[in-house]
Amino acid sequence: MAVAARKSKAPAQPKAAAKPAKARAAKEGAGKTSALSNAPTFTKEEDLHAYREMLLIRRFEEKAGQMYGMGLIGGFCHLYIGQEAVVIGMQMASKDGDQVITGYRDHGHMLACGMESRGVMAELTGRRGGYSRGKGGSMHMFSREKNFYGGHGIVGAQVSLGTGLAFADWYRGDNTVSMTYFGDGAANQGQVYESFNMAQLWKLPVIFIIENNRYAMGTAVSRASAQTDFSRRGVSFGIPGEQVDGMDVRAVREAGQRAIEHARSGKGPYILEMQTYRYRGHSMSDPAKYRSKDEVQRMREEHDPIEQVRARLVRDFQIGEDELKAVDAKVREIVNDAAEFATHDPEPDPSELYTDILLEPAQG
């Protein structure tokens, strides 16, 4: 594809940068909460990186929503708007070779892994240039090259698969970790706890990242979960966990570094409950009448992950409006190019119905 693949790795942190703030300690086996009042600091380059990467996801998802409304994207479409700090912060804490697997709210994870915006948008519109050659759509995109192992439509299925990725990491001994994302709704699925047990039993290098956006498919956490502190879901297995401000990319990266170091050093799995919020409905077909417009507006005004970074860039690093507008213009250029490509790329040939069904044996 014409647009070069992008990586969501942060610039190297200089030695002078502040050390991450330690999380508040809790009782053994219980969750910990990142100390929000002592959030770690970012350098100018790190904040600019986070701003660009989160803004790309935001603009991409806005465009995807627009194209869905125009009938260019069919089926289901789950947008990541509001949750951008989670995946970007985790990617800033990871290293090349670490794997990512998630559920169906997955476009942001793909972009954060460095997958091309053209390929992602083309798959959404069912075109040949898509990551599954137009045959998979939103929930069936993969990239072995970028270590993205899919957004999965079966609720909670990716947790078992992500644990399997960690088993492969452990078996190969290649010092990589599996970052396995799932939501507050999926956290109540039975296979999640089977995976917890196996991961801790074998000390597998997996980070279980629970993106708690408060409403699952449309039911508030308080009405669906007996234990609403998801960082404690691993207590019976001896898996440490902590709650993190998932709207602050700095807090996410700091917690991610701690969790990844734990898993990479052979200590086994770690649970991160990212307390985040989605601005749109569960999918594009969800009117989200189970919450008030005032609640959504308040979150946008007081906790938006992108606006927090933007404010720091202006306040702490004296970044001018012209420079910020130039970043936005470049991001929009990338997204508009992806939309143009995805609109005019040919649809798959009917013969593609019969490909990728069976794994062909290796030749020779």
Short mmCIF file of C-alpha atoms in Angstrom, two decimals:
data_model
loop_
_atom_site.label_atom_id
_atom_site.label_comp_id
_atom_site.label_asym_id
_atom_site.label_seq_id
_atom_site.Cartn_x
_atom_site.Cartn_y
_atom_site.Cartn_z
CA MET A 1 0.00 0.00 0.00
CA ALA A 2 1.10 3.54 -0.73
CA VAL A 3 0.92 4.89 2.81
CA ALA A 4 3.86 3.76 4.90
CA ALA A 5 3.18 1.75 8.01
CA ARG A 6 3.37 3.76 11.20
CA LYS A 7 4.66 2.74 14.61
CA SER A 8 3.20 3.95 17.88
CA LYS A 9 6.41 3.74 19.86
CA ALA A 10 7.32 6.72 21.99
CA PRO A 11 10.59 8.62 21.70
CA ALA A 12 13.32 7.38 24.00
CA GLN A 13 12.90 8.82 27.48
CA PRO A 14 15.86 11.00 28.48
CA LYS A 15 17.70 10.28 31.69
CA ALA A 16 16.51 13.53 33.21
CA ALA A 17 12.85 12.60 32.93
CA ALA A 18 10.97 12.18 36.17
CA LYS A 19 10.64 8.68 37.54
CA PRO A 20 7.14 7.18 37.46
CA ALA A 21 5.06 7.81 40.54
CA LYS A 22 4.47 4.73 42.66
CA ALA A 23 0.94 3.44 42.95
CA ARG A 24 -0.79 3.40 46.29
CA ALA A 25 -0.09 0.09 47.96
CA ALA A 26 -3.04 -2.00 49.05
CA LYS A 27 -3.56 -5.19 50.98
CA GLU A 28 -1.92 -8.27 49.56
CA GLY A 29 -3.97 -9.63 46.66
CA ALA A 30 -6.11 -6.51 46.44
CA GLY A 31 -6.00 -3.92 43.70
CA LYS A 32 -3.90 -0.76 43.71
CA THR A 33 -4.85 2.64 42.36
CA SER A 34 -2.40 4.80 40.40
CA ALA A 35 -1.71 7.96 42.39
CA LEU A 36 -3.52 10.45 40.17
CA SER A 37 -2.40 13.47 42.19
CA ASN A 38 1.20 12.47 41.53
CA ALA A 39 0.86 11.61 37.85
CA PRO A 40 4.21 11.06 36.13
CA THR A 41 5.47 13.82 33.89
CA PHE A 42 6.04 13.59 30.14
CA THR A 43 8.68 15.37 28.14
CA LYS A 44 7.60 17.67 25.34
CA GLU A 45 8.42 14.97 22.78
CA GLU A 46 6.41 12.34 24.66
CA ASP A 47 3.37 14.58 24.99
CA LEU A 48 3.57 15.50 21.29
CA HIS A 49 3.84 11.82 20.39
CA ALA A 50 0.83 10.92 22.55
CA TYR A 51 -1.14 13.84 21.14
CA ARG A 52 -0.50 12.86 17.51
CA GLU A 53 -1.26 9.17 18.08
CA MET A 54 -4.46 9.74 20.05
CA LEU A 55 -5.62 12.39 17.60
CA LEU A 56 -5.14 9.96 14.71
CA ILE A 57 -7.42 7.44 16.40
CA ARG A 58 -10.01 10.13 17.19
CA ARG A 59 -10.11 11.51 13.64
CA PHE A 60 -10.09 8.02 12.11
CA GLU A 61 -13.04 6.94 14.24
CA GLU A 62 -14.94 10.14 13.50
CA LYS A 63 -14.46 9.48 9.79
CA ALA A 64 -15.50 5.84 10.20
CA GLY A 65 -18.68 6.95 11.93
CA GLN A 66 -19.37 9.38 9.11
CA MET A 67 -18.82 6.70 6.46
CA TYR A 68 -21.06 4.28 8.35
CA GLY A 69 -23.82 6.89 8.27
CA MET A 70 -23.34 7.22 4.51
CA GLY A 71 -23.77 3.46 4.06
CA LEU A 72 -20.15 2.89 3.03
CA ILE A 73 -19.49 0.66 6.05
CA GLY A 74 -21.91 -2.16 6.74
CA GLY A 75 -22.52 -4.52 9.62
CA PHE A 76 -21.42 -3.48 13.08
CA CYS A 77 -19.05 -0.62 13.83
CA HIS A 78 -17.75 -0.04 17.36
CA LEU A 79 -15.91 3.24 17.86
CA TYR A 80 -13.08 3.90 20.32
CA ILE A 81 -13.72 7.63 20.78
CA GLY A 82 -12.87 8.64 24.35
CA GLN A 83 -10.68 5.62 25.15
CA GLU A 84 -7.60 6.60 23.13
CA ALA A 85 -5.25 7.06 26.09
CA VAL A 86 -5.50 3.38 27.05
CA VAL A 87 -3.95 1.80 23.99
CA ILE A 88 -1.52 4.63 23.28
CA GLY A 89 -0.21 4.64 26.84
CA MET A 90 0.24 0.87 26.77
CA GLN A 91 2.04 0.99 23.43
CA MET A 92 4.36 3.65 24.80
CA ALA A 93 5.24 1.22 27.60
CA SER A 94 5.76 -1.80 25.34
CA LYS A 95 8.60 -2.88 23.10
CA ASP A 96 8.80 -4.31 19.57
CA GLY A 97 7.67 -7.91 19.56
CA ASP A 98 5.03 -7.57 22.28
CA GLN A 99 1.64 -8.75 21.03
CA VAL A 100 -1.77 -7.09 21.13
CA ILE A 101 -5.14 -8.81 21.00
CA THR A 102 -8.53 -7.27 21.74
CA GLY A 103 -12.28 -7.38 21.18
CA TYR A 104 -14.37 -5.76 18.49
CA ARG A 105 -13.69 -2.12 19.52
CA ASP A 106 -10.39 -2.52 17.76
CA HIS A 107 -9.64 0.16 15.16
CA GLY A 108 -7.64 2.23 17.65
CA HIS A 109 -5.54 -0.76 18.66
CA MET A 110 -4.67 -1.46 15.03
CA LEU A 111 -3.54 2.10 14.40
CA ALA A 112 -1.57 2.16 17.66
CA CYS A 113 0.26 -1.00 16.57
CA GLY A 114 1.38 0.76 13.39
CA MET A 115 -1.08 -0.78 10.95
CA GLU A 116 -1.84 1.39 7.93
CA SER A 117 -4.92 3.59 8.09
CA ARG A 118 -5.64 2.76 4.44
CA GLY A 119 -5.71 -0.96 5.13
CA VAL A 120 -7.92 -0.62 8.19
CA MET A 121 -10.44 1.67 6.49
CA ALA A 122 -10.46 -0.47 3.33
CA GLU A 123 -11.35 -3.52 5.40
CA LEU A 124 -14.18 -1.60 7.04
CA THR A 125 -15.60 -0.85 3.59
CA GLY A 126 -15.02 -4.40 2.31
CA ARG A 127 -12.33 -3.59 -0.28
CA ARG A 128 -9.43 -5.59 -1.71
CA GLY A 129 -6.84 -3.39 -0.02
CA GLY A 130 -8.14 -4.25 3.44
CA TYR A 131 -6.17 -6.30 5.94
CA SER A 132 -8.36 -9.33 5.28
CA ARG A 133 -8.76 -8.46 1.61
CA GLY A 134 -12.22 -7.10 2.24
CA LYS A 135 -13.67 -10.34 3.57
CA GLY A 136 -13.57 -9.77 7.30
CA GLY A 137 -14.72 -6.29 8.18
CA SER A 138 -14.37 -4.60 11.53
CA MET A 139 -14.02 -7.73 13.67
CA HIS A 140 -11.61 -9.72 11.50
CA MET A 141 -8.37 -7.85 11.00
CA PHE A 142 -4.93 -9.19 11.81
CA SER A 143 -1.31 -8.28 11.19
CA ARG A 144 1.44 -10.75 12.03
CA GLU A 145 3.94 -8.11 10.92
CA LYS A 146 2.71 -5.66 13.56
CA ASN A 147 1.98 -8.34 16.18
CA PHE A 148 -1.73 -7.54 16.19
CA TYR A 149 -3.68 -10.75 16.66
CA GLY A 150 -7.14 -9.50 15.97
CA GLY A 151 -10.24 -7.86 17.25
CA HIS A 152 -12.62 -10.66 18.14
CA GLY A 153 -16.41 -10.59 17.93
CA ILE A 154 -17.08 -13.34 20.47
CA VAL A 155 -17.22 -11.62 23.85
CA GLY A 156 -14.25 -12.65 25.99
CA ALA A 157 -12.81 -15.07 23.43
CA GLN A 158 -9.66 -12.99 23.03
CA VAL A 159 -8.74 -13.52 26.68
CA SER A 160 -8.12 -17.22 26.13
CA LEU A 161 -6.31 -16.51 22.87
CA GLY A 162 -4.18 -13.81 24.49
CA THR A 163 -3.23 -16.26 27.22
CA GLY A 164 -2.23 -18.68 24.46
CA LEU A 165 -0.02 -16.01 22.94
CA ALA A 166 1.64 -15.61 26.32
CA PHE A 167 2.15 -19.36 26.52
CA ALA A 168 3.94 -19.19 23.16
CA ASP A 169 6.08 -16.33 24.47
CA TRP A 170 6.98 -18.37 27.54
CA TYR A 171 7.67 -21.50 25.47
CA ARG A 172 9.95 -19.68 23.03
CA GLY A 173 11.65 -17.71 25.77
CA ASP A 174 11.79 -14.60 23.59
CA ASN A 175 11.14 -12.14 26.45
CA THR A 176 7.95 -10.75 24.93
CA VAL A 177 4.55 -10.25 26.55
CA SER A 178 0.94 -10.52 25.47
CA MET A 179 -1.23 -7.45 26.05
CA THR A 180 -4.78 -8.80 26.17
CA TYR A 181 -7.56 -6.19 26.13
CA PHE A 182 -11.20 -6.77 27.08
CA GLY A 183 -14.06 -4.76 28.48
CA ASP A 184 -15.98 -4.62 31.73
CA GLY A 185 -18.77 -6.69 30.18
CA ALA A 186 -16.40 -9.41 28.97
CA ALA A 187 -14.82 -9.52 32.43
CA ASN A 188 -17.83 -11.54 33.62
CA GLN A 189 -17.30 -14.34 31.11
CA GLY A 190 -16.28 -17.75 32.42
CA GLN A 191 -13.34 -18.34 30.09
CA VAL A 192 -11.71 -15.21 31.51
CA TYR A 193 -11.24 -16.93 34.86
CA GLU A 194 -10.06 -20.17 33.30
CA SER A 195 -7.42 -18.05 31.56
CA PHE A 196 -6.52 -16.28 34.82
CA ASN A 197 -5.96 -19.63 36.51
CA MET A 198 -3.76 -21.03 33.75
CA ALA A 199 -1.78 -17.82 33.36
CA GLN A 200 -0.94 -17.63 37.05
CA LEU A 201 -0.33 -21.37 37.39
CA TRP A 202 2.31 -21.25 34.65
CA LYS A 203 3.47 -17.67 35.32
CA LEU A 204 2.71 -16.63 31.76
CA PRO A 205 3.78 -13.16 30.54
CA VAL A 206 0.36 -11.66 29.93
CA ILE A 207 -1.14 -8.30 30.88
CA PHE A 208 -4.92 -8.47 31.24
CA ILE A 209 -6.12 -4.95 30.38
CA ILE A 210 -9.74 -4.38 31.35
CA GLU A 211 -11.07 -1.31 29.52
CA ASN A 212 -13.84 -0.38 31.93
CA ASN A 213 -15.92 2.13 29.98
CA ARG A 214 -18.72 1.71 32.54
CA TYR A 215 -21.55 0.45 30.35
CA ALA A 216 -20.52 -2.77 28.56
CA MET A 217 -23.15 -3.17 25.80
CA GLY A 218 -25.56 -0.84 27.57
CA THR A 219 -25.85 -1.86 31.22
CA ALA A 220 -24.09 0.11 33.94
CA VAL A 221 -21.34 -1.75 35.79
CA SER A 222 -23.18 -1.34 39.10
CA ARG A 223 -26.15 -3.27 37.71
CA ALA A 224 -24.18 -6.09 36.10
CA SER A 225 -21.17 -6.82 38.32
CA ALA A 226 -21.16 -7.94 41.94
CA GLN A 227 -17.50 -6.86 42.20
CA THR A 228 -17.08 -3.51 40.46
CA ASP A 229 -13.39 -3.17 41.33
CA PHE A 230 -12.10 -5.12 38.36
CA SER A 231 -8.50 -4.88 39.53
CA ARG A 232 -9.46 -7.38 42.24
CA ARG A 233 -10.80 -9.98 39.83
CA GLY A 234 -7.56 -11.94 40.08
CA VAL A 235 -7.40 -12.04 43.89
CA SER A 236 -8.38 -15.71 44.19
CA PHE A 237 -5.62 -16.62 41.74
CA GLY A 238 -2.96 -14.45 43.34
CA ILE A 239 -2.75 -12.12 40.34
CA PRO A 240 -1.83 -8.53 41.29
CA GLY A 241 -3.88 -5.71 39.86
CA GLU A 242 -4.49 -2.00 40.00
CA GLN A 243 -6.97 0.61 38.91
CA VAL A 244 -5.66 3.25 36.51
CA ASP A 245 -7.00 6.57 35.27
CA GLY A 246 -7.52 5.44 31.69
CA MET A 247 -8.23 9.00 30.57
CA ASP A 248 -4.66 10.11 31.41
CA VAL A 249 -2.05 8.73 29.02
CA ARG A 250 0.71 9.39 31.55
CA ALA A 251 -0.95 7.26 34.22
CA VAL A 252 -1.55 4.52 31.67
CA ARG A 253 2.06 4.40 30.54
CA GLU A 254 3.33 4.39 34.11
CA ALA A 255 1.06 1.51 35.12
CA GLY A 256 1.84 -0.27 31.85
CA GLN A 257 5.57 -0.10 32.49
CA ARG A 258 5.08 -1.59 35.93
CA ALA A 259 2.80 -4.38 34.71
CA ILE A 260 4.99 -5.25 31.72
CA GLU A 261 8.12 -5.38 33.86
CA HIS A 262 6.31 -7.74 36.24
CA ALA A 263 5.26 -10.08 33.43
CA ARG A 264 8.51 -9.86 31.47
CA SER A 265 10.60 -10.72 34.53
CA GLY A 266 8.86 -14.07 34.94
CA LYS A 267 6.47 -13.16 37.75
CA GLY A 268 3.36 -14.03 35.75
CA PRO A 269 0.21 -12.13 34.78
CA TYR A 270 -0.93 -8.69 35.88
CA ILE A 271 -4.35 -7.02 35.75
CA LEU A 272 -4.81 -3.37 34.83
CA GLU A 273 -8.30 -1.94 35.16
CA MET A 274 -8.36 1.11 32.91
CA GLN A 275 -11.13 3.40 34.10
CA THR A 276 -12.15 5.00 30.84
CA TYR A 277 -15.27 6.17 29.01
CA ARG A 278 -16.70 5.86 25.53
CA TYR A 279 -18.49 8.90 24.15
CA ARG A 280 -20.49 7.02 21.54
CA GLY A 281 -22.88 4.12 21.96
CA HIS A 282 -21.76 0.52 22.18
CA SER A 283 -21.93 0.43 18.38
CA MET A 284 -23.16 2.81 15.72
CA SER A 285 -26.64 1.31 16.06
CA ASP A 286 -26.83 2.09 19.80
CA PRO A 287 -28.62 5.36 20.72
CA ALA A 288 -27.12 5.13 24.26
CA LYS A 289 -30.30 6.20 26.04
CA TYR A 290 -29.13 4.50 29.24
CA ARG A 291 -27.09 7.58 30.20
CA SER A 292 -27.66 11.31 30.09
CA LYS A 293 -26.21 13.72 27.57
CA ASP A 294 -25.01 15.83 30.49
CA GLU A 295 -22.89 12.92 31.74
CA VAL A 296 -21.21 12.48 28.38
CA GLN A 297 -20.64 16.22 28.00
CA ARG A 298 -19.16 16.45 31.47
CA MET A 299 -16.67 13.68 30.67
CA ARG A 300 -15.69 15.40 27.44
CA GLU A 301 -15.16 18.73 29.16
CA GLU A 302 -13.37 17.52 32.28
CA HIS A 303 -11.55 14.31 31.36
CA ASP A 304 -10.97 14.13 27.62
CA PRO A 305 -7.61 12.35 27.11
CA ILE A 306 -6.60 14.39 24.08
CA GLU A 307 -7.57 17.76 25.51
CA GLN A 308 -5.55 17.01 28.66
CA VAL A 309 -2.41 16.56 26.57
CA ARG A 310 -3.24 19.56 24.42
CA ALA A 311 -3.56 21.75 27.52
CA ARG A 312 -0.18 20.57 28.82
CA LEU A 313 1.49 21.26 25.50
CA VAL A 314 0.21 24.83 25.56
CA ARG A 315 0.73 25.45 29.28
CA ASP A 316 3.96 23.61 30.03
CA PHE A 317 5.80 23.67 26.71
CA GLN A 318 4.43 26.86 25.11
CA ILE A 319 3.33 25.04 21.96
CA GLY A 320 1.50 27.52 19.77
CA GLU A 321 -1.93 27.10 18.21
CA ASP A 322 -0.40 27.09 14.74
CA GLU A 323 1.74 24.04 15.56
CA LEU A 324 -1.20 22.18 17.06
CA LYS A 325 -3.35 23.01 14.06
CA ALA A 326 -0.58 21.69 11.79
CA VAL A 327 -0.61 18.38 13.68
CA ASP A 328 -4.37 18.14 13.29
CA ALA A 329 -4.14 19.02 9.59
CA LYS A 330 -1.56 16.26 9.00
CA VAL A 331 -3.71 13.73 10.84
CA ARG A 332 -6.78 14.73 8.84
CA GLU A 333 -4.76 14.36 5.66
CA ILE A 334 -3.89 10.76 6.60
CA VAL A 335 -7.49 9.94 7.49
CA ASN A 336 -8.96 11.58 4.40
CA ASP A 337 -6.48 9.69 2.23
CA ALA A 338 -7.56 6.44 3.90
CA ALA A 339 -11.23 7.25 3.31
CA GLU A 340 -10.58 8.13 -0.33
CA PHE A 341 -8.66 4.90 -0.86
CA ALA A 342 -11.32 2.83 0.89
CA THR A 343 -14.08 4.38 -1.17
CA HIS A 344 -12.51 3.74 -4.58
CA ASP A 345 -10.53 0.54 -4.05
CA PRO A 346 -12.20 -2.39 -5.90
CA GLU A 347 -14.30 -4.93 -4.04
CA PRO A 348 -12.91 -8.46 -3.74
CA ASP A 349 -13.29 -10.78 -6.70
CA PRO A 350 -15.99 -13.44 -6.09
CA SER A 351 -13.26 -16.10 -6.31
CA GLU A 352 -12.01 -14.83 -2.93
CA LEU A 353 -14.93 -16.70 -1.36
CA TYR A 354 -12.89 -19.87 -1.74
CA THR A 355 -9.54 -18.64 -0.46
CA ASP A 356 -8.16 -18.59 3.10
CA ILE A 357 -10.46 -21.43 4.14
CA LEU A 358 -7.79 -24.04 4.76
CA LEU A 359 -4.12 -23.67 5.62
CA GLU A 360 -2.08 -24.76 2.61
CA PRO A 361 0.74 -27.20 3.44
CA ALA A 362 4.27 -25.87 3.16
CA GLN A 363 5.96 -26.62 -0.14
CA GLY A 364 9.20 -28.40 -0.51
#
